[in-house]
GROMACS .gro file of N, CA, C and O in nm:
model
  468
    1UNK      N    1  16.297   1.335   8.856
    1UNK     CA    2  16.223   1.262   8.956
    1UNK      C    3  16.201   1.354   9.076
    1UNK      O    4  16.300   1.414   9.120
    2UNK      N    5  16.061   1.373   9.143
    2UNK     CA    6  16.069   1.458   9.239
    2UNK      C    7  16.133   1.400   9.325
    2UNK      O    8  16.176   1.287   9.304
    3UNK      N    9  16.154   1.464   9.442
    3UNK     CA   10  16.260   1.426   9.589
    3UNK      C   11  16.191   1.337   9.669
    3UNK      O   12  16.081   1.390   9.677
    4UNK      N   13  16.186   1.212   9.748
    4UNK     CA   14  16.116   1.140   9.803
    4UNK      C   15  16.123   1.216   9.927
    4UNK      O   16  16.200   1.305   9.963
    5UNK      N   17  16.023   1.157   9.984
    5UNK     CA   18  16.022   1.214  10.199
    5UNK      C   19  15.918   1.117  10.198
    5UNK      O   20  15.848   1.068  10.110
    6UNK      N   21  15.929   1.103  10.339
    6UNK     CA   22  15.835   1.017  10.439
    6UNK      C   23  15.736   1.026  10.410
    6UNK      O   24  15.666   0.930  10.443
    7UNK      N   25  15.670   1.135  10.336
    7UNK     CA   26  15.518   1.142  10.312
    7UNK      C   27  15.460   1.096  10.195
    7UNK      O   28  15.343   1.060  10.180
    8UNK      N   29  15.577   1.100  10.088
    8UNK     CA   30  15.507   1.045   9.931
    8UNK      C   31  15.546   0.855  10.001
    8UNK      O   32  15.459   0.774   9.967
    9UNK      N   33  15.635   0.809  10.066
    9UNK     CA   34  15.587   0.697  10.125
    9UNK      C   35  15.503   0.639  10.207
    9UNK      O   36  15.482   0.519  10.226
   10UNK      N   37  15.440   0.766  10.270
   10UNK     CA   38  15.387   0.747  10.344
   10UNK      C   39  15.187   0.672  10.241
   10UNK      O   40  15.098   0.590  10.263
   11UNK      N   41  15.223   0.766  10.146
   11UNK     CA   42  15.145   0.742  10.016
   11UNK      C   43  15.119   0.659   9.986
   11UNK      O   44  15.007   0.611  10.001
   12UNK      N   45  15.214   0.608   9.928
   12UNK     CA   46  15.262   0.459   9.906
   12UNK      C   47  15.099   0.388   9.989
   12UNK      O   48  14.980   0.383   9.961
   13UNK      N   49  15.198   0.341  10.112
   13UNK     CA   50  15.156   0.281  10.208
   13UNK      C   51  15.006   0.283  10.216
   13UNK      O   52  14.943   0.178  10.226
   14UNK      N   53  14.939   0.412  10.212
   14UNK     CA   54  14.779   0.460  10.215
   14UNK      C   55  14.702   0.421  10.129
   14UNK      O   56  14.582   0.404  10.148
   15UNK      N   57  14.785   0.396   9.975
   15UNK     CA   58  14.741   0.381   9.845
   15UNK      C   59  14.716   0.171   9.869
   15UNK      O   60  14.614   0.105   9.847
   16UNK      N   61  14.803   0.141   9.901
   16UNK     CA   62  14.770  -0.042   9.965
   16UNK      C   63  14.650  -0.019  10.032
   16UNK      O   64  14.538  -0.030   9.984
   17UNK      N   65  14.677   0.011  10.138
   17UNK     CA   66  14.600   0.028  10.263
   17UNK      C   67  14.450   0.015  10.166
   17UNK      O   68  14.378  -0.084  10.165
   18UNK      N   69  14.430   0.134  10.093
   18UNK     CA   70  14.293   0.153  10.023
   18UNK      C   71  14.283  -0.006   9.937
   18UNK      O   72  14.185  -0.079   9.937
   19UNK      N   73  14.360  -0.020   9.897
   19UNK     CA   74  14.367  -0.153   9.770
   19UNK      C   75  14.336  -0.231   9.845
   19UNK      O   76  14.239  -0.296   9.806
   20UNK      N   77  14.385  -0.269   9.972
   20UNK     CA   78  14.299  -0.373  10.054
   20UNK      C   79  14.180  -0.375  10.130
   20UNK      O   80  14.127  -0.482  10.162
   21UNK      N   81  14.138  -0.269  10.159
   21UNK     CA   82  13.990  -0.229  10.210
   21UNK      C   83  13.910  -0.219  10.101
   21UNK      O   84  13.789  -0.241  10.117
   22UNK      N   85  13.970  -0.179   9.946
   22UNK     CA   86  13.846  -0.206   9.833
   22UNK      C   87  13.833  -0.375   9.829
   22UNK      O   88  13.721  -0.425   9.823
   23UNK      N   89  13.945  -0.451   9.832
   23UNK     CA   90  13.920  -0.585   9.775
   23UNK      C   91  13.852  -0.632   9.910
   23UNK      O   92  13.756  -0.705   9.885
   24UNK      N   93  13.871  -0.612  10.042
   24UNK     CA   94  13.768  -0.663  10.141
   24UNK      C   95  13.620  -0.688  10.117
   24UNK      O   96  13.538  -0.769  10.160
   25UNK      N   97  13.617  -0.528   9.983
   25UNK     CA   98  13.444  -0.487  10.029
   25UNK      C   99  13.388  -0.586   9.918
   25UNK      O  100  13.273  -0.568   9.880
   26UNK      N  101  13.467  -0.691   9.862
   26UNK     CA  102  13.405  -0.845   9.753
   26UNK      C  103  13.356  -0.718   9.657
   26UNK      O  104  13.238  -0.684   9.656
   27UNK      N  105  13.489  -0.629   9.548
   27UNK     CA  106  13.480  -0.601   9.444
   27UNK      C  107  13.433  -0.718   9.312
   27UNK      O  108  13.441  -0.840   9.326
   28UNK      N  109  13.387  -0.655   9.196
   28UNK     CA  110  13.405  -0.712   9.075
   28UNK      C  111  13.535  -0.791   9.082
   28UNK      O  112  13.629  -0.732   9.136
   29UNK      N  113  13.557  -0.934   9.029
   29UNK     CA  114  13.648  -0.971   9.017
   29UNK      C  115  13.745  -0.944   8.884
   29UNK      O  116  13.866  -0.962   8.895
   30UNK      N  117  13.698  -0.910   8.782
   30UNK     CA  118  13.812  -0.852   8.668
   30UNK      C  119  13.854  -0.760   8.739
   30UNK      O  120  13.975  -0.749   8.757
   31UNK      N  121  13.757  -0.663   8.801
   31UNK     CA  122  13.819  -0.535   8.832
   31UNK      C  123  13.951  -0.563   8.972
   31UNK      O  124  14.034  -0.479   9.007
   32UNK      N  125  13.941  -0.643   9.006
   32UNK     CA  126  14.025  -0.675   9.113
   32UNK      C  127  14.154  -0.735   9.115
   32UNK      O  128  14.244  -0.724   9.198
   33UNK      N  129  14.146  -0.811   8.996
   33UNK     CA  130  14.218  -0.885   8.937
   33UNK      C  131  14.335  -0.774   8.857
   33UNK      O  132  14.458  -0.777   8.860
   34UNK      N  133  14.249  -0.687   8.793
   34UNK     CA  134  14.339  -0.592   8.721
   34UNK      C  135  14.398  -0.484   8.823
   34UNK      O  136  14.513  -0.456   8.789
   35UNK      N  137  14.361  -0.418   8.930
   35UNK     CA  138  14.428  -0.367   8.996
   35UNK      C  139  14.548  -0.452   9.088
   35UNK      O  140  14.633  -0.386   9.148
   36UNK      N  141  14.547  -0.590   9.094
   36UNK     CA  142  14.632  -0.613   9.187
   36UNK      C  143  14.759  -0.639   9.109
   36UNK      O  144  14.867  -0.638   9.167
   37UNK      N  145  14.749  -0.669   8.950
   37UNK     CA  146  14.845  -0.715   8.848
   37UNK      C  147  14.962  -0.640   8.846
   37UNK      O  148  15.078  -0.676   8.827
   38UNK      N  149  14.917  -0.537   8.868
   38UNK     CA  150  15.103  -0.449   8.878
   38UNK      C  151  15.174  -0.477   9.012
   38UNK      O  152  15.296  -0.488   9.012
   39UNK      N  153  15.114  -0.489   9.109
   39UNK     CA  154  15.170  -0.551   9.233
   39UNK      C  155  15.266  -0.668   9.227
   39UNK      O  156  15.374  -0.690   9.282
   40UNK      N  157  15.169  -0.757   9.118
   40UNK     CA  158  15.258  -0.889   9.091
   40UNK      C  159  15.304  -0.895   8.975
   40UNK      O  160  15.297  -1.008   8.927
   41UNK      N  161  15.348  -0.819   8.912
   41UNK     CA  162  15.455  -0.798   8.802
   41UNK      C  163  15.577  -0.888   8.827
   41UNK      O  164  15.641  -0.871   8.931
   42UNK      N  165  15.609  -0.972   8.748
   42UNK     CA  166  15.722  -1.049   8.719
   42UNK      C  167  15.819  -0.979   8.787
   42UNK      O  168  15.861  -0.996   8.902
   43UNK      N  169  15.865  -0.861   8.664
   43UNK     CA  170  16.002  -0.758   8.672
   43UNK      C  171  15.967  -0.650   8.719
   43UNK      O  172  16.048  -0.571   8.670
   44UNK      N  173  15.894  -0.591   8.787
   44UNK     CA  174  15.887  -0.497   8.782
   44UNK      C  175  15.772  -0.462   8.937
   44UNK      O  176  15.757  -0.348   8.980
   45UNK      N  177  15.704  -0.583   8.999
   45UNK     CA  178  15.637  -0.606   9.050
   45UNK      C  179  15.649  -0.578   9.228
   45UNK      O  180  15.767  -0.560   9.259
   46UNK      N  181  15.559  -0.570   9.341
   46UNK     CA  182  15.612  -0.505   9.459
   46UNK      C  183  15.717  -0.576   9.515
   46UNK      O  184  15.816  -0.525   9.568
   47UNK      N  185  15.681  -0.756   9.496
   47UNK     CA  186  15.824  -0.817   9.593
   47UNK      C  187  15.922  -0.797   9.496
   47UNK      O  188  15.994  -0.894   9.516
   48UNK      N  189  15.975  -0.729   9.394
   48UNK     CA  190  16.057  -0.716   9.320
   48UNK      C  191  16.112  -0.597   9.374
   48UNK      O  192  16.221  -0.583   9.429
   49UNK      N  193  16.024  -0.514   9.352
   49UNK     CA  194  16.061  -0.409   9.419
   49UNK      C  195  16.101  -0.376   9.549
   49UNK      O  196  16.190  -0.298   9.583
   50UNK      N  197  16.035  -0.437   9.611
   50UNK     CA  198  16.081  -0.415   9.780
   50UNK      C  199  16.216  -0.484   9.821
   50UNK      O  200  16.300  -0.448   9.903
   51UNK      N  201  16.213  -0.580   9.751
   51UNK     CA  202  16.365  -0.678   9.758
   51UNK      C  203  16.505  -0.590   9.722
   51UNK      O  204  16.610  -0.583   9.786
   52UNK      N  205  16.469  -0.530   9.607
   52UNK     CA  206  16.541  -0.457   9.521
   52UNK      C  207  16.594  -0.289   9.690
   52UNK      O  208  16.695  -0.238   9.738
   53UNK      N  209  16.475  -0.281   9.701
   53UNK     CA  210  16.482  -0.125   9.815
   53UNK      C  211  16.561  -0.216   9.949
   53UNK      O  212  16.655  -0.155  10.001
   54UNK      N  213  16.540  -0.306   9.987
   54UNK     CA  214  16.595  -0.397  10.117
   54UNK      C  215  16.766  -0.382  10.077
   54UNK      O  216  16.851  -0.355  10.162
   55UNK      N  217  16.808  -0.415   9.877
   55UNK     CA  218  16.935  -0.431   9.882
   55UNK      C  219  17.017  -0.360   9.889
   55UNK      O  220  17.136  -0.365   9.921
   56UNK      N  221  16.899  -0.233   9.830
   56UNK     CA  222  16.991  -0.093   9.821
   56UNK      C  223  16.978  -0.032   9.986
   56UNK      O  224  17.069   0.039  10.029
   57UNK      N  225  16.912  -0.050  10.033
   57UNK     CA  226  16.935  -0.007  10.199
   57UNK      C  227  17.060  -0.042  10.288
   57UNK      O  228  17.145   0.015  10.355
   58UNK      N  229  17.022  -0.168  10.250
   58UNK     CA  230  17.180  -0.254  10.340
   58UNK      C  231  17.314  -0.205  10.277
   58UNK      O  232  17.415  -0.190  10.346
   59UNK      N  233  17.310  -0.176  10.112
   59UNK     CA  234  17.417  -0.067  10.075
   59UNK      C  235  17.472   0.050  10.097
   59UNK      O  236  17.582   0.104  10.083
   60UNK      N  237  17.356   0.079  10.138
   60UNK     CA  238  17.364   0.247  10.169
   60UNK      C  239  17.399   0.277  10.271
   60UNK      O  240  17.430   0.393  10.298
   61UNK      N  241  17.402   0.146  10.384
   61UNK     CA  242  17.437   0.154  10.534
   61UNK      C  243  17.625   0.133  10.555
   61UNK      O  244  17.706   0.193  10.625
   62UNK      N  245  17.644  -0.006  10.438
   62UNK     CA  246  17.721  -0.058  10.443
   62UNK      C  247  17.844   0.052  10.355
   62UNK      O  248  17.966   0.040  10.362
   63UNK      N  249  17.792   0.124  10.302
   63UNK     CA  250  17.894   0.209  10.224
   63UNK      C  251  17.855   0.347  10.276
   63UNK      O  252  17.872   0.415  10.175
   64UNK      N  253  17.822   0.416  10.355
   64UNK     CA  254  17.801   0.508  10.431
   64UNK      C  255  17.937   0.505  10.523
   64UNK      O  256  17.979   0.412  10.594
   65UNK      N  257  18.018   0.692  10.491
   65UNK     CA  258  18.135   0.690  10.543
   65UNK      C  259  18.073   0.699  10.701
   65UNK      O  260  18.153   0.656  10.783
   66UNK      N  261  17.987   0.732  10.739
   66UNK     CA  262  17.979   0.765  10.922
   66UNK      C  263  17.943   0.603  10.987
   66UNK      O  264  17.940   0.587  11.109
   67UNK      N  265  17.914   0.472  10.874
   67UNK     CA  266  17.852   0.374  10.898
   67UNK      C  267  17.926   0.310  11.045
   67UNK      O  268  18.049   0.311  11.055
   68UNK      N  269  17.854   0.265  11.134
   68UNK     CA  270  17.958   0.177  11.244
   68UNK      C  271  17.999   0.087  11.167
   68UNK      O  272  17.951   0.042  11.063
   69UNK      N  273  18.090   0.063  11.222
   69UNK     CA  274  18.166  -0.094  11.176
   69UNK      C  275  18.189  -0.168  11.303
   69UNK      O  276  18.271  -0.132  11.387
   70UNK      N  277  18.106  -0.284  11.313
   70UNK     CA  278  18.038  -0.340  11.441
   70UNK      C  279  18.001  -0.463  11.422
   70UNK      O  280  17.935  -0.436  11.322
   71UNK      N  281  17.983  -0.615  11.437
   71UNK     CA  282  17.940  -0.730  11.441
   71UNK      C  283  17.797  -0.707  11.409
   71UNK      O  284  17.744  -0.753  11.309
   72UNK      N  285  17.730  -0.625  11.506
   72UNK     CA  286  17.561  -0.597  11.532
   72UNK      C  287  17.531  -0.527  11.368
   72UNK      O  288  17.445  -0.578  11.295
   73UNK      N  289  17.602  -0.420  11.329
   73UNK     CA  290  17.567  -0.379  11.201
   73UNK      C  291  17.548  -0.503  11.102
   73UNK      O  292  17.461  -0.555  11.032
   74UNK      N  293  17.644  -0.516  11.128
   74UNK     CA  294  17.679  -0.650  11.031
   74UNK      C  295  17.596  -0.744  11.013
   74UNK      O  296  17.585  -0.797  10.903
   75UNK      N  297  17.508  -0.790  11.142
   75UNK     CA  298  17.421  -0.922  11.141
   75UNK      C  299  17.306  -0.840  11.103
   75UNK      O  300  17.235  -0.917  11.040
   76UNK      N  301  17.247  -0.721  11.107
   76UNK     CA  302  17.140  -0.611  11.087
   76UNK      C  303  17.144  -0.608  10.911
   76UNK      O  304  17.038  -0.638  10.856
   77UNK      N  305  17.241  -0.579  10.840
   77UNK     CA  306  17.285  -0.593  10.723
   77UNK      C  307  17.216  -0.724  10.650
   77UNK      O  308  17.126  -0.725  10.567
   78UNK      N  309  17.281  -0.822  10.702
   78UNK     CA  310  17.294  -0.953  10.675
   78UNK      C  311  17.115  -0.958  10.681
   78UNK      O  312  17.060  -0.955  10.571
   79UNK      N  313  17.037  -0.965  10.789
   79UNK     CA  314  16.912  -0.972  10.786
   79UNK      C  315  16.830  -0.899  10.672
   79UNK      O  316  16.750  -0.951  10.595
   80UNK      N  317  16.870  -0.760  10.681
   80UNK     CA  318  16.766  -0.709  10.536
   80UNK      C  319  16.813  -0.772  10.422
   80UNK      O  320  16.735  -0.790  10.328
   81UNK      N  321  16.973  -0.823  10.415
   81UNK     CA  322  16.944  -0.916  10.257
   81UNK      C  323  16.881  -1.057  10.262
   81UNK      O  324  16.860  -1.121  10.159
   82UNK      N  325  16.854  -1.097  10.370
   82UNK     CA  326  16.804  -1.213  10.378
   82UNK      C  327  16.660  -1.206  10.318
   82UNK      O  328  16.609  -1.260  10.220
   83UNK      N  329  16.616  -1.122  10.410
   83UNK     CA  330  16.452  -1.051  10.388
   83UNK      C  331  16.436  -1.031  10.235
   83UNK      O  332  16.349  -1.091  10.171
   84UNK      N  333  16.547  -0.921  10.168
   84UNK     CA  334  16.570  -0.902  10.032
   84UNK      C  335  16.534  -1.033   9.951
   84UNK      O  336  16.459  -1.028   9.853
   85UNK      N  337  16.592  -1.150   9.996
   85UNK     CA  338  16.627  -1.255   9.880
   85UNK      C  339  16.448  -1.348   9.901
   85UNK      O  340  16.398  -1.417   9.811
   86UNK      N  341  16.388  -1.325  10.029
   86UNK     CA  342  16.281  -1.396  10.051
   86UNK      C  343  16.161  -1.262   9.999
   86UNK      O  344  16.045  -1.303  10.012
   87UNK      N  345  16.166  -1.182   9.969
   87UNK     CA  346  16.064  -1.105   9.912
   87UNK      C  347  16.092  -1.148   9.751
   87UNK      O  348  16.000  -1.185   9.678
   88UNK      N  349  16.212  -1.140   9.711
   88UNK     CA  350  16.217  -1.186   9.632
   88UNK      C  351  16.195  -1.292   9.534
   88UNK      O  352  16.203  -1.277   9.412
   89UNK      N  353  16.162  -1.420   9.607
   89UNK     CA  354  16.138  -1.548   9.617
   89UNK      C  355  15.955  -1.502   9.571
   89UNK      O  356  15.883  -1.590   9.525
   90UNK      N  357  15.928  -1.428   9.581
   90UNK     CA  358  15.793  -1.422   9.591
   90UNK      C  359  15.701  -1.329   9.410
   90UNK      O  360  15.586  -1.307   9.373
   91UNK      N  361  15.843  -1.305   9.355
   91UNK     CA  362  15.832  -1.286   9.224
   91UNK      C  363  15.716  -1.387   9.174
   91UNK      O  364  15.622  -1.349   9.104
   92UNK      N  365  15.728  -1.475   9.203
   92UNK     CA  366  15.632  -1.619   9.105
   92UNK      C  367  15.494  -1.581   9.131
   92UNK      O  368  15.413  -1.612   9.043
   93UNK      N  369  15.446  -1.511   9.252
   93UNK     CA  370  15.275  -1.466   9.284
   93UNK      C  371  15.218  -1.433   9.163
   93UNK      O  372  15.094  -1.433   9.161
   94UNK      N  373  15.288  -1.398   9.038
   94UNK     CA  374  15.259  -1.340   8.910
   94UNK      C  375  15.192  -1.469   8.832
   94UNK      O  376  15.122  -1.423   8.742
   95UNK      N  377  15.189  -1.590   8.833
   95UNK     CA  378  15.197  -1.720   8.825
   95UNK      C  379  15.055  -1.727   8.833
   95UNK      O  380  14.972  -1.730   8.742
   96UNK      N  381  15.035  -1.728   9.009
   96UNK     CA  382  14.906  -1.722   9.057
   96UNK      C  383  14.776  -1.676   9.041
   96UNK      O  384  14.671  -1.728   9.077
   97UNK      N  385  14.803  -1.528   8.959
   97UNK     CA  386  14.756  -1.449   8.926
   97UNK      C  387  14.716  -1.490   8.793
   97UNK      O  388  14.596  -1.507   8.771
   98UNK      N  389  14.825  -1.513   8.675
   98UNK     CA  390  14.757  -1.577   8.577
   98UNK      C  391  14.673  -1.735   8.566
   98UNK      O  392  14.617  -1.784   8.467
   99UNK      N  393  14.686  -1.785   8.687
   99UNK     CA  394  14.621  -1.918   8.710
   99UNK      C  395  14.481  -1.865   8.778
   99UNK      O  396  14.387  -1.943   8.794
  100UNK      N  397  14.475  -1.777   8.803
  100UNK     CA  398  14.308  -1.716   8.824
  100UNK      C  399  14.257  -1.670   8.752
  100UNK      O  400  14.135  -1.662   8.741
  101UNK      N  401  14.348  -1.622   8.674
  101UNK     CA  402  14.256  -1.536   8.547
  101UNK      C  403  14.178  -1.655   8.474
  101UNK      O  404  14.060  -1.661   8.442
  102UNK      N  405  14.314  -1.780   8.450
  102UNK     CA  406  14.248  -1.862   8.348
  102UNK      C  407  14.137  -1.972   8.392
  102UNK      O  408  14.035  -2.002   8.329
  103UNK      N  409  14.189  -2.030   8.531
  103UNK     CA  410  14.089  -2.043   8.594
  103UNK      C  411  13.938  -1.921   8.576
  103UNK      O  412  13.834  -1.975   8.539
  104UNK      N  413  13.934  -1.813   8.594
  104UNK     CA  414  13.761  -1.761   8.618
  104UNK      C  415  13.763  -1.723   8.445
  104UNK      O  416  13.652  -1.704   8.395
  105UNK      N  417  13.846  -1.715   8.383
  105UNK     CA  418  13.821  -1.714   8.247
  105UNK      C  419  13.711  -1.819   8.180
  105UNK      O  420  13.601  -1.798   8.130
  106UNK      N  421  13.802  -1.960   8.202
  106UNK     CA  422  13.715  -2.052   8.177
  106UNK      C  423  13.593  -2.098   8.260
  106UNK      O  424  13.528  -2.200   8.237
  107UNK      N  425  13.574  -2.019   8.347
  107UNK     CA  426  13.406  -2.060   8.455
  107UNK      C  427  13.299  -2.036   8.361
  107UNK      O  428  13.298  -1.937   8.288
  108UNK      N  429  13.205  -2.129   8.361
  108UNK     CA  430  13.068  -2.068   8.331
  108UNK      C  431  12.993  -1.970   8.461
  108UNK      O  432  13.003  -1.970   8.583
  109UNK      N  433  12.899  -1.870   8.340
  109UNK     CA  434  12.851  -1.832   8.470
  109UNK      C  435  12.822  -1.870   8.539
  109UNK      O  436  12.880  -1.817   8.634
  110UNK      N  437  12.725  -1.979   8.590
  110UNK     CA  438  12.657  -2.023   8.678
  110UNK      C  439  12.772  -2.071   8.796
  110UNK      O  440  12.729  -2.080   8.911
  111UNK      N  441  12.920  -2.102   8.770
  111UNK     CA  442  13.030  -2.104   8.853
  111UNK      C  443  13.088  -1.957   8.927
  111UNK      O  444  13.127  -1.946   9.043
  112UNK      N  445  13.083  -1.870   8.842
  112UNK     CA  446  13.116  -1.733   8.867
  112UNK      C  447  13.009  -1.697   8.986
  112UNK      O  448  13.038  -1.636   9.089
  113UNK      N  449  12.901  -1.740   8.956
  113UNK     CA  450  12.780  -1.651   9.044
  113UNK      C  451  12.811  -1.766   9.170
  113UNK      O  452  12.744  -1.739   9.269
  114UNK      N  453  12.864  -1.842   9.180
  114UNK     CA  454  12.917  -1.933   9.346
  114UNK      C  455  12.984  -1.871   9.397
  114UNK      O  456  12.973  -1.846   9.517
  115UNK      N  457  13.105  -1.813   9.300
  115UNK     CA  458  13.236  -1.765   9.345
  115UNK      C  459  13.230  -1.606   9.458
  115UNK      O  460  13.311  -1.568   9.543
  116UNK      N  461  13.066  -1.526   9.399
  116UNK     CA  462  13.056  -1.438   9.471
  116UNK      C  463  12.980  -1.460   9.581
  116UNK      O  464  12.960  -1.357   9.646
  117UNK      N  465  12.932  -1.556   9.624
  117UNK     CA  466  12.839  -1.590   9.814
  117UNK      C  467  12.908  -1.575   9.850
  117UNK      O  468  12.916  -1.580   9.973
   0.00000   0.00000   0.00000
């Protein structure tokens, strides 16, 4: 695995950024639909992921030999797993996603061509 730094996250971040200024500009909807699907991946998906990076953070603080040991750490801790467990909560968007598909699956065109005004 190469070495992470601020900048391949920073990547990350730029690579959304673009994903949301394409879907602004009222893309094709398959095509939109299929780029956002790995985002909302069940297992594997961003609030999965980000939940998952929130838990291992608060670990890494909390088991870090230079870590303070402090009330304030502690409630700081406590907050990113909170955050953790509510990004998490958000696994089901995958749901949503297949309820649009099947929803514009089953549209006739003449519904599809509303959907883009």
């Amino acid at each position: 695995m190469p070495a992470l730094t601020p900048d391949t996250i920073r990547t990350l971040t730029e690579t959304l950024a673009d994903l949301t200024d394409y879907l602004r500009a009222n893309p094709d909807l398959d095509e939109a639909l299929a780029l956002v699907e790995p985002l909302l991946d069940e297992y594997t998906g961003l609030p999965v992921q980000f939940a998952d990076t929130l838990r291992a953070l608060a670990r890494a603080i909390q088991e870090h030999p230079g870590a303070l040991r402090t009330a304030q750490v502690d409630l700081l801790v406590t907050e990113l797993r909170t955050a953790a467990w509510e990004q998490a909560d958000q696994h089901t968007l995958h749901y949503v996603l297949d309820d649009l598909r099947d929803l514009y699956g089953s549209a006739t065109a003449a519904e599809r061509c509303c959907w883009c005004r």
